[in-house]
């Protein structure tokens, strides 16, 4: 007979879920128990109306948090069955998890789980060391295991063509005062439980940079410490672009990120070419494949860094009210 998930299990798994990445570190998720199942809901109050009018980024973040939640439950020996978008009329309930048969975690689950606290966005220049073929293959497998796909942009001319798309998307976004104001609003110069700490923003952009960085503030770079001239760029995508596809892409993204962390790699995300519809289409055409690009990553070996802050678990849980 199936048992229900408990508040303790929800709390422990949500503590891992909140380590997921999110646009500007907005953390647009909530977790609750309903009829013995754990549900992941999108928090509309934490959406970014100018940067993310469709809610794509918020659903990617919730999908990434869902992956951590599943992994955490599996690592504790209490894996879950997952239904995405379980209630057709409640569009912000993105997933419902119910208990599956208890079992020991697999070695792969254990190593991905161990990577959760060590993953962070590394926006500093990477070393020139190439990412070995077997590691590239593992990253692709990670995306495929979650029904996503990963295309590596290989070769100088392909990387330059991608960079042109990304820079023009960034210019389009930066022309919008509401976008700039939202970005400035989420940069933190004093300790805060959300937003981007100025120290995590990476070096300030310079004219010779191939890829655009978000204007998170950041610091001047040391002389000679430019970004790698031929970065390893990876595009993650899904079969389509429905809200369910975006949640699937979020899970695939998190599996790729944790696989990279486990392999000792640093990753930064750049989503400007996803946010501008024309750029996203140009990117899709340049890859020559079906499906919809959902995220772009720069991957390499880099300097150590540290995780960014999160709100406490209690702030993101909706617990059942006890009856008197
Ligand atoms: C949908 C999405 C889009 C993102 N886009 C960018 C981006 O364009 N540039 C960037 O530097 N980081 C981007 N990030 C990374 C977030 O800023 C980062 O996850 C957040 O600040 C939390 O920090 P952490 O990744 O170190 O935990 C994105 C993350 C998500 C989920």
Short mmCIF file of C-alpha atoms and ligand atoms in Angstrom, two decimals:
data_model
loop_
_atom_site.label_atom_id
_atom_site.label_comp_id
_atom_site.label_asym_id
_atom_site.label_seq_id
_atom_site.Cartn_x
_atom_site.Cartn_y
_atom_site.Cartn_z
CA UNK A 1 0.00 0.00 0.00
CA UNK A 2 1.26 3.46 -0.85
CA UNK A 3 1.95 5.82 2.00
CA UNK A 4 1.85 9.59 1.83
CA UNK A 5 4.82 11.94 1.81
CA UNK A 6 5.30 13.60 5.20
CA UNK A 7 5.98 17.22 6.10
CA UNK A 8 9.52 16.20 7.15
CA UNK A 9 10.18 14.64 3.74
CA UNK A 10 8.79 17.73 2.02
CA UNK A 11 10.96 20.03 4.11
CA UNK A 12 14.16 18.03 3.51
CA UNK A 13 13.58 17.73 -0.24
CA UNK A 14 12.57 21.39 -0.61
CA UNK A 15 15.84 22.43 1.09
CA UNK A 16 17.66 20.77 -1.82
CA UNK A 17 15.17 22.03 -4.43
CA UNK A 18 15.81 25.70 -3.61
CA UNK A 19 19.47 25.32 -4.61
CA UNK A 20 18.28 25.31 -8.25
CA UNK A 21 19.22 28.25 -10.52
CA UNK A 22 16.68 30.92 -11.47
CA UNK A 23 16.63 34.04 -13.65
CA UNK A 24 18.21 36.85 -11.55
CA UNK A 25 17.97 34.45 -8.56
CA UNK A 26 14.27 35.25 -8.17
CA UNK A 27 13.48 31.73 -6.84
CA UNK A 28 9.95 31.66 -8.33
CA UNK A 29 8.80 28.41 -6.69
CA UNK A 30 6.60 27.12 -3.89
CA UNK A 31 6.22 23.59 -2.50
CA UNK A 32 3.24 22.08 -0.71
CA UNK A 33 1.63 18.84 0.46
CA UNK A 34 -1.77 18.06 -1.01
CA UNK A 35 -3.51 14.72 -0.45
CA UNK A 36 -0.21 13.08 0.48
CA UNK A 37 1.61 14.29 -2.62
CA UNK A 38 4.26 17.02 -2.94
CA UNK A 39 3.37 19.75 -5.45
CA UNK A 40 5.61 22.31 -7.12
CA UNK A 41 3.87 25.57 -7.96
CA UNK A 42 5.04 28.67 -9.78
CA UNK A 43 5.11 31.79 -7.61
CA UNK A 44 3.61 34.53 -9.81
CA UNK A 45 4.69 37.23 -7.40
CA UNK A 46 8.32 36.45 -8.20
CA UNK A 47 8.07 36.59 -11.97
CA UNK A 48 9.98 39.20 -13.96
CA UNK A 49 7.37 40.99 -16.13
CA UNK A 50 9.87 42.85 -18.33
CA UNK A 51 12.54 40.16 -18.69
CA UNK A 52 10.27 37.12 -18.72
CA UNK A 53 6.78 38.20 -19.85
CA UNK A 54 5.73 34.68 -20.90
CA UNK A 55 6.94 32.97 -17.71
CA UNK A 56 9.38 30.75 -19.66
CA UNK A 57 12.27 31.48 -17.26
CA UNK A 58 10.16 30.90 -14.16
CA UNK A 59 9.07 27.49 -15.50
CA UNK A 60 12.67 26.55 -16.38
CA UNK A 61 13.66 27.42 -12.78
CA UNK A 62 10.75 25.41 -11.34
CA UNK A 63 11.72 22.46 -13.56
CA UNK A 64 15.29 22.66 -12.23
CA UNK A 65 13.96 22.77 -8.65
CA UNK A 66 11.74 19.78 -9.47
CA UNK A 67 14.80 17.82 -10.61
CA UNK A 68 16.55 18.52 -7.30
CA UNK A 69 13.38 17.56 -5.42
CA UNK A 70 13.17 14.21 -7.24
CA UNK A 71 16.87 13.58 -6.72
CA UNK A 72 16.67 14.42 -3.03
CA UNK A 73 13.75 12.03 -2.49
CA UNK A 74 15.53 9.28 -4.45
CA UNK A 75 18.77 9.82 -2.51
CA UNK A 76 16.80 9.40 0.73
CA UNK A 77 15.46 6.03 -0.51
CA UNK A 78 11.93 7.37 -1.10
CA UNK A 79 11.69 8.04 -4.85
CA UNK A 80 8.65 9.68 -6.38
CA UNK A 81 6.42 9.22 -9.40
CA UNK A 82 5.95 12.54 -11.16
CA UNK A 83 3.04 14.01 -13.09
CA UNK A 84 3.67 17.28 -14.87
CA UNK A 85 0.84 19.85 -15.03
CA UNK A 86 -1.49 17.48 -13.10
CA UNK A 87 -4.54 19.77 -13.07
CA UNK A 88 -5.47 21.24 -16.49
CA UNK A 89 -7.23 24.24 -14.93
CA UNK A 90 -4.52 25.03 -12.34
CA UNK A 91 -1.80 26.08 -14.74
CA UNK A 92 0.66 27.19 -12.06
CA UNK A 93 0.78 23.73 -10.45
CA UNK A 94 3.69 22.42 -12.49
CA UNK A 95 4.23 19.00 -10.96
CA UNK A 96 2.81 16.52 -8.46
CA UNK A 97 5.03 13.88 -6.85
CA UNK A 98 3.62 10.77 -5.18
CA UNK A 99 5.60 8.03 -3.42
CA UNK A 100 6.99 5.23 -5.57
CA UNK A 101 8.29 1.91 -4.19
CA UNK A 102 11.15 2.63 -1.74
CA UNK A 103 14.60 1.55 -2.97
CA UNK A 104 18.26 2.32 -2.50
CA UNK A 105 19.60 5.24 -4.56
CA UNK A 106 21.76 4.30 -7.55
CA UNK A 107 25.45 5.39 -7.58
CA UNK A 108 24.56 7.90 -10.33
CA UNK A 109 21.81 9.42 -8.17
CA UNK A 110 24.20 9.62 -5.23
CA UNK A 111 26.89 11.45 -7.16
CA UNK A 112 24.44 13.90 -8.76
CA UNK A 113 22.87 14.50 -5.36
CA UNK A 114 26.29 15.20 -3.84
CA UNK A 115 26.84 17.87 -6.53
CA UNK A 116 23.78 19.96 -5.54
CA UNK A 117 25.50 22.15 -2.90
CA UNK A 118 28.58 22.66 -5.09
CA UNK A 119 26.83 23.94 -8.22
CA UNK A 120 26.85 27.68 -8.89
CA UNK A 121 26.96 29.99 -11.91
CA UNK A 122 30.61 30.59 -12.73
CA UNK A 123 30.81 33.84 -14.73
CA UNK A 124 34.61 34.13 -14.65
CA UNK A 125 36.88 33.34 -17.63
CA UNK A 126 37.66 29.62 -17.94
CA UNK A 127 41.07 28.03 -18.46
CA UNK A 128 41.96 27.00 -22.02
CA UNK A 129 41.87 23.25 -21.12
CA UNK A 130 39.41 21.46 -23.45
CA UNK A 131 36.48 19.47 -22.10
CA UNK A 132 37.26 15.81 -22.90
CA UNK A 133 35.05 13.89 -25.35
CA UNK A 134 33.73 11.46 -22.72
CA UNK A 135 32.60 14.35 -20.50
CA UNK A 136 30.89 16.06 -23.46
CA UNK A 137 29.09 12.79 -24.14
CA UNK A 138 27.96 12.54 -20.48
CA UNK A 139 26.50 16.07 -20.68
CA UNK A 140 24.46 15.10 -23.76
CA UNK A 141 23.30 11.90 -22.05
CA UNK A 142 22.18 13.93 -19.03
CA UNK A 143 19.92 16.07 -21.22
CA UNK A 144 18.55 13.05 -23.10
CA UNK A 145 17.79 11.20 -19.86
CA UNK A 146 15.30 13.98 -19.08
CA UNK A 147 13.76 14.15 -22.57
CA UNK A 148 15.84 17.18 -23.53
CA UNK A 149 18.61 17.63 -26.08
CA UNK A 150 22.01 19.28 -25.96
CA UNK A 151 23.89 20.62 -28.99
CA UNK A 152 27.50 21.67 -28.64
CA UNK A 153 28.46 24.61 -30.87
CA UNK A 154 31.70 23.36 -32.39
CA UNK A 155 34.24 25.27 -34.50
CA UNK A 156 35.33 28.90 -34.68
CA UNK A 157 32.84 29.96 -37.34
CA UNK A 158 29.87 28.33 -35.55
CA UNK A 159 30.87 29.93 -32.24
CA UNK A 160 31.27 33.32 -33.94
CA UNK A 161 27.86 32.99 -35.60
CA UNK A 162 26.30 32.09 -32.24
CA UNK A 163 28.07 35.03 -30.56
CA UNK A 164 26.63 37.43 -33.14
CA UNK A 165 23.10 36.18 -32.41
CA UNK A 166 23.71 36.47 -28.65
CA UNK A 167 25.17 39.99 -28.84
CA UNK A 168 22.36 41.29 -31.02
CA UNK A 169 19.77 39.76 -28.64
CA UNK A 170 21.53 41.48 -25.75
CA UNK A 171 21.40 44.81 -27.58
CA UNK A 172 17.65 44.39 -28.17
CA UNK A 173 17.06 43.69 -24.47
CA UNK A 174 19.26 46.54 -23.27
CA UNK A 175 17.32 49.07 -25.31
CA UNK A 176 14.27 48.44 -23.06
CA UNK A 177 14.32 50.69 -19.94
CA UNK A 178 11.96 48.31 -18.06
CA UNK A 179 14.38 45.42 -18.67
CA UNK A 180 17.33 47.52 -17.42
CA UNK A 181 15.40 48.62 -14.34
CA UNK A 182 14.46 45.03 -13.48
CA UNK A 183 18.07 43.92 -13.82
CA UNK A 184 19.28 46.74 -11.57
CA UNK A 185 16.57 45.83 -9.03
CA UNK A 186 17.91 42.29 -8.59
CA UNK A 187 21.60 43.15 -8.15
CA UNK A 188 22.50 43.10 -4.44
CA UNK A 189 25.28 45.15 -2.92
CA UNK A 190 24.34 44.15 0.66
CA UNK A 191 23.66 40.59 1.95
CA UNK A 192 20.20 39.42 0.80
CA UNK A 193 18.39 36.06 0.49
CA UNK A 194 17.70 36.52 -3.23
CA UNK A 195 19.00 38.44 -6.27
CA UNK A 196 22.55 38.42 -7.64
CA UNK A 197 25.31 39.37 -5.19
CA UNK A 198 27.59 41.85 -6.99
CA UNK A 199 30.53 39.51 -6.25
CA UNK A 200 28.87 36.70 -8.24
CA UNK A 201 28.37 38.85 -11.33
CA UNK A 202 31.75 38.05 -12.88
CA UNK A 203 34.02 40.62 -14.52
CA UNK A 204 32.49 43.69 -16.15
CA UNK A 205 31.91 43.28 -19.87
CA UNK A 206 34.58 44.70 -22.20
CA UNK A 207 34.36 45.51 -25.93
CA UNK A 208 36.58 42.58 -26.95
CA UNK A 209 34.30 40.01 -25.29
CA UNK A 210 32.86 37.45 -27.69
CA UNK A 211 29.76 36.67 -25.60
CA UNK A 212 27.53 39.28 -23.95
CA UNK A 213 27.36 39.26 -20.17
CA UNK A 214 24.33 40.52 -18.27
CA UNK A 215 25.07 43.83 -16.62
CA UNK A 216 25.09 42.48 -13.06
CA UNK A 217 27.64 45.06 -11.96
CA UNK A 218 30.74 42.94 -11.46
CA UNK A 219 34.35 43.97 -11.16
CA UNK A 220 37.19 45.03 -13.42
CA UNK A 221 39.23 42.09 -14.63
CA UNK A 222 42.91 41.58 -14.01
CA UNK A 223 45.07 42.54 -17.03
CA UNK A 224 45.31 39.64 -19.48
CA UNK A 225 42.43 37.73 -17.89
CA UNK A 226 40.10 37.85 -20.86
CA UNK A 227 37.40 35.31 -21.56
CA UNK A 228 38.41 32.19 -23.48
CA UNK A 229 38.62 33.00 -27.24
CA UNK A 230 36.76 29.82 -28.25
CA UNK A 231 34.36 28.94 -25.44
CA UNK A 232 32.50 25.64 -25.29
CA UNK A 233 28.92 26.74 -25.92
CA UNK A 234 26.07 24.27 -25.42
CA UNK A 235 22.43 24.82 -26.37
CA UNK A 236 19.86 22.87 -24.39
CA UNK A 237 16.44 22.32 -25.90
CA UNK A 238 13.15 20.49 -25.72
CA UNK A 239 10.84 18.95 -28.29
CA UNK A 240 8.64 22.03 -28.28
CA UNK A 241 7.78 25.12 -26.30
CA UNK A 242 4.63 24.34 -24.33
CA UNK A 243 4.62 25.06 -20.60
CA UNK A 244 5.22 21.33 -20.05
CA UNK A 245 8.20 21.40 -22.47
CA UNK A 246 9.67 24.24 -20.41
CA UNK A 247 9.36 22.27 -17.17
CA UNK A 248 10.97 19.29 -18.93
CA UNK A 249 13.77 21.57 -20.16
CA UNK A 250 14.31 22.85 -16.59
CA UNK A 251 14.78 19.30 -15.35
CA UNK A 252 17.16 18.51 -18.22
CA UNK A 253 19.08 21.73 -17.51
CA UNK A 254 19.58 20.83 -13.86
CA UNK A 255 20.71 17.31 -14.72
CA UNK A 256 23.27 18.76 -17.17
CA UNK A 257 24.44 21.33 -14.59
CA UNK A 258 24.87 18.72 -11.84
CA UNK A 259 26.63 16.34 -14.26
CA UNK A 260 29.01 19.18 -15.16
CA UNK A 261 29.60 20.01 -11.49
CA UNK A 262 30.28 16.34 -10.74
CA UNK A 263 32.86 16.35 -13.58
CA UNK A 264 34.65 19.38 -12.06
CA UNK A 265 33.37 21.82 -14.72
CA UNK A 266 32.17 25.38 -14.30
CA UNK A 267 29.07 26.59 -16.15
CA UNK A 268 27.50 29.98 -16.72
CA UNK A 269 24.14 30.46 -18.42
CA UNK A 270 23.30 33.03 -21.06
CA UNK A 271 19.70 33.28 -22.05
CA UNK A 272 19.52 36.56 -23.97
CA UNK A 273 19.23 34.65 -27.30
CA UNK A 274 16.36 32.62 -25.82
CA UNK A 275 14.49 35.68 -24.54
CA UNK A 276 14.35 37.53 -27.88
CA UNK A 277 12.03 35.57 -30.23
CA UNK A 278 13.90 36.46 -33.45
CA UNK A 279 17.24 35.45 -31.93
CA UNK A 280 15.79 32.18 -30.65
CA UNK A 281 14.55 31.34 -34.14
CA UNK A 282 17.94 32.28 -35.66
CA UNK A 283 19.62 30.03 -33.10
CA UNK A 284 17.26 27.15 -33.89
CA UNK A 285 17.89 27.53 -37.63
CA UNK A 286 21.66 27.72 -37.12
CA UNK A 287 21.54 24.39 -35.27
CA UNK A 288 19.50 22.90 -38.12
CA UNK A 289 17.32 20.78 -35.91
CA UNK A 290 13.77 20.31 -34.73
CA UNK A 291 12.70 21.36 -31.29
CA UNK A 292 13.06 24.61 -29.37
CA UNK A 293 16.24 26.00 -27.78
CA UNK A 294 15.52 26.65 -24.08
CA UNK A 295 18.89 27.66 -22.60
CA UNK A 296 22.51 28.35 -23.56
CA UNK A 297 25.51 27.45 -21.41
CA UNK A 298 29.22 28.29 -21.47
CA UNK A 299 31.16 25.34 -20.05
CA UNK A 300 34.78 24.95 -18.99
CA UNK A 301 37.29 24.51 -16.21
CA UNK A 302 37.46 27.59 -14.05
CA UNK A 303 38.32 29.22 -10.78
CA UNK A 304 36.55 28.01 -7.65
CA UNK A 305 33.64 30.14 -6.44
CA UNK A 306 30.82 29.91 -4.01
CA UNK A 307 27.07 29.30 -4.05
CA UNK A 308 24.70 32.29 -3.94
CA UNK A 309 22.12 32.85 -1.16
CA UNK A 310 18.61 31.43 -1.06
CA UNK A 311 15.48 32.21 0.96
CA UNK A 312 14.86 29.84 3.87
CA UNK A 313 12.81 26.73 3.21
CA UNK A 314 10.03 27.99 5.49
CA UNK A 315 9.45 30.88 3.12
CA UNK A 316 8.69 28.60 0.18
CA UNK A 317 6.56 25.92 1.89
CA UNK A 318 2.77 25.93 2.06
CA UNK A 319 2.04 23.51 4.87
CA UNK A 320 -1.38 22.03 5.60
CA UNK A 321 -3.08 23.89 8.44
CA UNK A 322 -3.46 21.56 11.46
CA UNK A 323 -7.07 21.09 12.59
CA UNK A 324 -7.81 22.07 16.19
C1 LIG B 1 16.04 30.64 -16.96
C2 LIG B 1 17.39 31.14 -16.50
C3 LIG B 1 18.06 32.10 -17.24
C4 LIG B 1 19.32 32.58 -16.82
N1 LIG B 1 19.98 33.50 -17.59
C5 LIG B 1 21.21 33.93 -17.20
C6 LIG B 1 21.94 34.86 -18.01
O1 LIG B 1 21.51 35.24 -19.10
N2 LIG B 1 23.15 35.30 -17.56
C7 LIG B 1 23.68 34.84 -16.38
O2 LIG B 1 24.78 35.25 -16.02
N3 LIG B 1 23.00 33.96 -15.59
C8 LIG B 1 21.80 33.50 -15.98
N4 LIG B 1 21.12 32.58 -15.21
C9 LIG B 1 21.71 32.16 -13.93
C10 LIG B 1 21.06 32.84 -12.74
O3 LIG B 1 21.40 34.21 -12.70
C11 LIG B 1 21.52 32.12 -11.46
O4 LIG B 1 21.05 30.80 -11.51
C12 LIG B 1 21.03 32.75 -10.18
O5 LIG B 1 21.58 34.02 -10.03
C13 LIG B 1 21.39 31.88 -8.97
O6 LIG B 1 22.78 31.72 -8.89
P1 LIG B 1 23.48 30.29 -8.97
O7 LIG B 1 23.26 29.73 -10.35
O8 LIG B 1 24.93 30.59 -8.70
O9 LIG B 1 22.89 29.38 -7.94
C14 LIG B 1 19.89 32.09 -15.62
C15 LIG B 1 19.21 31.10 -14.89
C16 LIG B 1 17.98 30.61 -15.33
C17 LIG B 1 17.28 29.52 -14.54
#
